[in-house]
Amino acid sequence: MGALMAVVQSRVIVVVAGGALCFLAGAASVSYVNGWLQSSAQIVSPSANAKTDSPEAKMGVVGGMPSIELNEKQMLTVKVEAVKDQEFPLEKAAVGSIDFNEEMTLQVFTPYQGRILETFAKVGDEGKKGQVLFTIDSPDLLSAASSLIATSGVLQLTTRALNRLKTLYESRAVAQKDVEQAISDQQTAEGAHKAARDAVRIFGKTDAEIDAIIKERRADSTLVVKSPINGRITARNAAPGLFVQPGSAPAPFSVADTSTMWMIANVAESDVSAIHVGQHVKVSVMSYPGKIFEGHISTISSNVDPNTHRMLVRSEIEDPDHELRSGMFARFSIVIGAPVRSPAVPLDGVVRQGDGTMTVWVTIDRKRFTQRVVKIGDQKDGLRQIMEGLQPDELVATEGALFLSNMLAIGQAGG
């Protein structure tokens, strides 16, 4: 019994000791976590830092507007520049997409029915005017060539007969009416032969090829279909063995002259009065950053979309290097007047406030900065146009302007 009590007492001691250790470890962990949280709060809390620095910056009011006077250390974070006198183009901006110039896009059909023998181009190829696109086996060409061969034989026969009768008539061996009949027959044969030559020429055969058909007495049914213009192959539905007919959609090939492209844009209804046919436009696409394509407005829609209150405007864009592709997203600017000169500051110098107003920080001594509300316009080359509120050569904060606005907000909040 005594041994049993000793065992129980030893186990109780172990349990109590283990509990004490756990308690001490937990206390240490809690203390560590609390300390970590406090130190973290000091690091990430921007207001804490701002509050530490803010007493060193003197807040005030100048001309009814807030002002801040910085110490030497804070002045190192702010860059001061003079307001520039910059020329800004008078433009309206819009977005849209690039498309083929449909006025210079042709569908190439076969002039006569037949079965395609070969194709010589694929989509994306840059073709030249007169380049062979495909050939077909044309029964109509075969018939026209056969007629040409036949009329050529008749013409030769009637010509020989006429020459022979003229010789006989000189010796009074035949009557004059026989010579006149021979002349009529020869002229009829000559007319039929010319018509047959023209019929074969319609199929695209040259005079040399026509003469070869007559000389060799061989009718060739291969009809050659060529590109009517210089341009890019934009669609191909032709394949060897396919039976095609004139005007039967889809066309075997489509060719577009890509030296000019269309820019289809949707312009805000409020800008309609400033846009006219013939105005100069500048187009940019994401594929060629920094490059500007030139053009002019060619068509203005007569309708405004009642849902979006936008109007379709089409421009012809010069693309001599064939860089633009149909479907590209594009931005364009319409020049609506002569450039204007305005005060301008770097983009970092303008700060948007919570109520939407735009402000800058103006200084005279590069130490005290006064907030001023301005009206902004366009931007160009990293500069923001100032329509109202600033004059050229005034000094404003550029880099660090947002820092000044944050200091003011913290000071007004009681920091």
mmCIF file of C-alpha atoms in Angstrom, residues 5 49 60 78 110 128 168 179 190 282-283 327 387 393 412:
data_model
loop_
_atom_site.group_PDB
_atom_site.id
_atom_site.type_symbol
_atom_site.label_atom_id
_atom_site.label_comp_id
_atom_site.label_asym_id
_atom_site.label_seq_id
_atom_site.Cartn_x
_atom_site.Cartn_y
_atom_site.Cartn_z
ATOM 1 C CA MET A 5 0.943 5.826 -2.582
ATOM 2 C CA ASN A 49 5.541 58.367 -38.929
ATOM 3 C CA GLY A 60 -0.896 77.914 -41.892
ATOM 4 C CA VAL A 78 10.192 67.943 -52.679
ATOM 5 C CA THR A 110 -13.603 33.956 -112.243
ATOM 6 C CA LYS A 128 1.147 42.768 -107.355
ATOM 7 C CA LEU A 168 -8.326 35.536 -163.336
ATOM 8 C CA VAL A 179 -14.785 38.796 -157.772
ATOM 9 C CA GLU A 190 -12.198 38.644 -141.623
ATOM 10 C CA LYS A 282 -3.319 61.226 -85.817
ATOM 11 C CA VAL A 283 -3.669 57.531 -84.975
ATOM 12 C CA GLY A 327 -9.156 44.682 -86.039
ATOM 13 C CA MET A 387 -6.238 76.181 -68.150
ATOM 14 C CA ASP A 393 7.449 80.972 -64.426
ATOM 15 C CA GLN A 412 -6.257 68.756 -40.586
#
